[in-house]
Every structure is written in C-alpha cells, then in structure tokens.
Tab-separated table of C-alpha atoms and ligand atoms in Angstrom:
chain	number	residue	atom	x	y	z
A	1	MET	CA	0.000	0.000	0.000
A	2	TYR	CA	0.999	3.615	-0.347
A	3	LYS	CA	-0.544	7.052	-0.271
A	4	GLU	CA	0.457	10.300	-1.883
A	5	PHE	CA	0.848	13.467	0.189
A	6	LYS	CA	1.695	17.098	-0.147
A	7	ASN	CA	4.165	18.857	2.131
A	8	GLY	CA	2.576	20.703	5.008
A	9	ARG	CA	4.226	22.661	7.804
A	10	ILE	CA	7.929	22.272	8.418
A	11	PHE	CA	9.311	22.529	11.956
A	12	ALA	CA	12.899	22.695	13.188
A	13	GLY	CA	13.872	22.797	16.823
A	14	ARG	CA	15.909	21.297	19.579
A	15	LEU	CA	15.090	19.126	22.530
A	16	ASN	CA	16.129	20.031	26.068
A	17	PHE	CA	18.911	18.484	28.129
A	18	ASN	CA	17.554	15.287	29.749
A	19	ASP	CA	14.504	15.051	27.478
A	20	ASP	CA	13.539	11.550	26.461
A	21	ILE	CA	13.654	11.635	22.645
A	22	LEU	CA	10.604	9.523	21.866
A	23	ASN	CA	8.410	11.041	24.578
A	24	ALA	CA	9.451	14.620	23.722
A	25	LEU	CA	8.871	14.178	19.978
A	26	THR	CA	5.510	12.482	20.548
A	27	GLU	CA	4.458	15.348	22.804
A	28	PHE	CA	5.628	17.913	20.225
A	29	CYS	CA	3.670	16.232	17.425
A	30	THR	CA	0.588	15.930	19.633
A	31	ILE	CA	0.702	19.602	20.695
A	32	HIS	CA	1.072	20.703	17.059
A	33	ASN	CA	-1.393	18.098	15.760
A	34	ILE	CA	1.091	16.606	13.283
A	35	LYS	CA	-0.712	13.381	12.373
A	36	THR	CA	1.407	12.315	9.412
A	37	GLY	CA	4.950	13.225	8.491
A	38	SER	CA	8.653	12.532	8.645
A	39	ILE	CA	11.142	13.181	11.421
A	40	SER	CA	14.924	13.497	11.429
A	41	LEU	CA	17.164	14.163	14.416
A	42	ILE	CA	20.875	14.361	15.216
A	43	GLY	CA	22.727	15.141	18.418
A	44	ALA	CA	24.144	13.324	21.410
A	45	LEU	CA	22.821	11.177	24.247
A	46	GLN	CA	23.771	10.719	27.879
A	47	HIS	CA	22.274	7.236	27.949
A	48	ALA	CA	20.479	5.088	25.393
A	49	LYS	CA	18.003	2.253	25.141
A	50	VAL	CA	16.847	0.663	21.880
A	51	GLY	CA	14.576	-2.171	20.864
A	52	TYR	CA	15.004	-5.133	18.532
A	53	TYR	CA	12.069	-6.982	16.992
A	54	ASN	CA	12.372	-10.738	17.165
A	55	GLN	CA	10.752	-11.896	13.913
A	56	SER	CA	10.399	-15.532	15.009
A	57	GLU	CA	8.685	-14.711	18.271
A	58	LYS	CA	6.861	-11.705	16.801
A	59	LYS	CA	7.712	-9.494	19.743
A	60	TYR	CA	10.328	-7.019	20.850
A	61	ASN	CA	13.243	-8.575	22.748
A	62	ASN	CA	14.317	-7.062	26.019
A	63	SER	CA	15.672	-3.596	25.357
A	64	ILE	CA	19.374	-3.082	24.677
A	65	GLU	CA	20.813	-0.514	27.053
A	66	PHE	CA	23.928	1.604	26.538
A	67	ASN	CA	25.074	3.313	29.698
A	68	LYS	CA	27.499	5.727	28.067
A	69	LYS	CA	27.691	8.994	26.219
A	70	LEU	CA	26.952	8.571	22.534
A	71	GLU	CA	26.625	10.530	19.330
A	72	ILE	CA	23.332	10.276	17.461
A	73	VAL	CA	24.662	9.572	13.984
A	74	SER	CA	21.153	9.398	12.594
A	75	CYS	CA	17.621	9.123	13.861
A	76	ILE	CA	14.865	8.978	11.283
A	77	GLY	CA	11.251	8.103	11.544
A	78	ASN	CA	7.682	8.739	10.574
A	79	ILE	CA	4.471	9.920	12.151
A	80	SER	CA	1.102	8.253	11.662
A	81	LEU	CA	-1.910	7.167	13.693
A	82	LYS	CA	-2.189	4.082	15.891
A	83	ASP	CA	-5.357	3.495	17.920
A	84	GLY	CA	-6.407	7.054	17.097
A	85	GLN	CA	-3.259	8.503	18.677
A	86	ILE	CA	-0.296	10.235	17.071
A	87	PHE	CA	2.418	7.591	16.902
A	88	ILE	CA	6.087	7.896	15.994
A	89	HIS	CA	8.051	5.007	14.528
A	90	ALA	CA	11.768	5.794	14.455
A	91	HIS	CA	15.139	4.082	14.367
A	92	ILE	CA	18.396	5.416	15.757
A	93	VAL	CA	22.076	4.865	14.937
A	94	LEU	CA	24.564	5.751	17.687
A	95	SER	CA	28.355	5.954	17.834
A	96	ASP	CA	30.813	5.670	20.718
A	97	THR	CA	34.181	7.233	21.467
A	98	ASN	CA	35.879	4.895	18.969
A	99	GLY	CA	33.401	5.567	16.187
A	100	ASN	CA	31.767	2.181	16.505
A	101	THR	CA	28.104	2.303	15.556
A	102	PHE	CA	25.083	0.387	16.713
A	103	GLY	CA	21.419	1.109	16.962
A	104	GLY	CA	17.884	-0.115	16.827
A	105	HIS	CA	14.225	0.716	17.179
A	106	LEU	CA	13.695	3.945	19.154
A	107	ILE	CA	12.033	3.365	22.530
A	108	PRO	CA	11.799	5.468	25.680
A	109	GLY	CA	15.115	5.643	27.533
A	110	CYS	CA	17.225	7.763	25.178
A	111	ASN	CA	18.147	10.787	27.283
A	112	VAL	CA	19.245	13.879	25.420
A	113	PHE	CA	22.539	15.669	25.903
A	114	ALA	CA	21.721	17.849	22.886
A	115	ALA	CA	19.446	17.141	19.943
A	116	GLU	CA	18.225	18.996	16.873
A	117	PHE	CA	15.165	17.801	15.021
A	118	TRP	CA	13.268	18.731	11.893
A	119	ILE	CA	9.814	17.518	11.008
A	120	THR	CA	7.879	17.717	7.762
A	121	GLU	CA	4.120	17.357	7.998
A	122	PHE	CA	2.402	15.436	5.211
A	123	ILE	CA	-1.003	16.638	4.054
A	124	GLY	CA	-3.461	14.042	2.782
A	125	GLU	CA	-5.525	11.137	4.024
A	126	ASP	CA	-4.669	9.784	7.468
A	127	LEU	CA	-2.029	7.079	7.546
A	128	VAL	CA	-3.301	4.501	10.027
A	129	ARG	CA	-1.581	1.522	11.643
A	130	ALA	CA	-3.335	-1.781	12.248
A	131	LYS	CA	-2.157	-5.154	13.476
A	132	ASP	CA	-0.655	-7.255	10.689
A	133	GLU	CA	-1.108	-10.976	11.324
A	134	ILE	CA	1.910	-12.097	9.255
A	135	THR	CA	4.492	-9.946	11.035
A	136	GLY	CA	2.715	-9.252	14.313
A	137	LEU	CA	3.538	-5.565	13.808
A	138	TYR	CA	1.235	-2.573	13.560
A	139	LEU	CA	1.760	-1.626	9.925
A	140	TRP	CA	0.198	1.008	7.677
A	141	ASN	CA	-3.093	-0.406	6.687
A	142	GLU	CA	-5.349	2.069	4.933
B	1	ZN	ZN1	11.021	-0.160	14.246
C-alpha cells in the first residue's frame, strides 16, 4: 500500500537536556497536531536504550541498554496514527568514542545531551496503523 501526500508545515527545533527523545517528539507532534509526516534528528545522548524486533517470536526482545555517552549519527522516523493517537516510529544509529556504531528501534530511555530535530508534515488522508497478522507488527493499513 501507499498514499500520496503534499508537504505541510515544516518545523525545526531542539530538545532540552535530559529530554527523552521519543516522549518529547511524541508530545511535540501531539501539541502541534502533526498526524502524518517525517522526522529526522541528530545530536548526542547521555544514555540510550533501543529495541530489537524478534521476527520468530513476533515481539520485541528485552531492550538493549547503553550506559554511556553517545553521538546520534542518525535518527529517522515517521508519524502516523495508531489506535487514534499520534504515533512515531523511528530508528536510531549511535556511535561511541571509537566511532563504533550500533542502533535499533527507538524506545523510551534515550536521554538527550543535545538534539536537533526537523519535522515535515504530510497533508493528505490519514495514515493509520493496524495489526498485521503475518508480522505481528502494527503496519500502515489504509
Ligand atoms: Zn522499528
């Protein structure tokens, strides 16, 4: 499936020291009623936690925690609706002091040192997630 959109509002901003990335971005999108769109973010974290989806078990494994200071090499994601709520799906790539990278599915637990984000709103029909029986994930459905 796919849908075609037009660009809507464009936002650029920064999160505050200690903000949780996913919670802060979800709150921002909810306050500004951004129901569909794309998100990018770069910066640095004081502490990180990411998820990994186990395809065989059809569930997220226990979160992977990084208790160190990290660069956010890239964090990209999208905004759509799940259960009538604004929902962000994003992935994050992090790097350590040696330049080694790792990452995963963005979950709460990524605490900002500094972070700049930019969001493009998409204008069109709502993009809605629904449970997909094959993958067990909430995928774009209509
Ligand atoms: Zn994901």
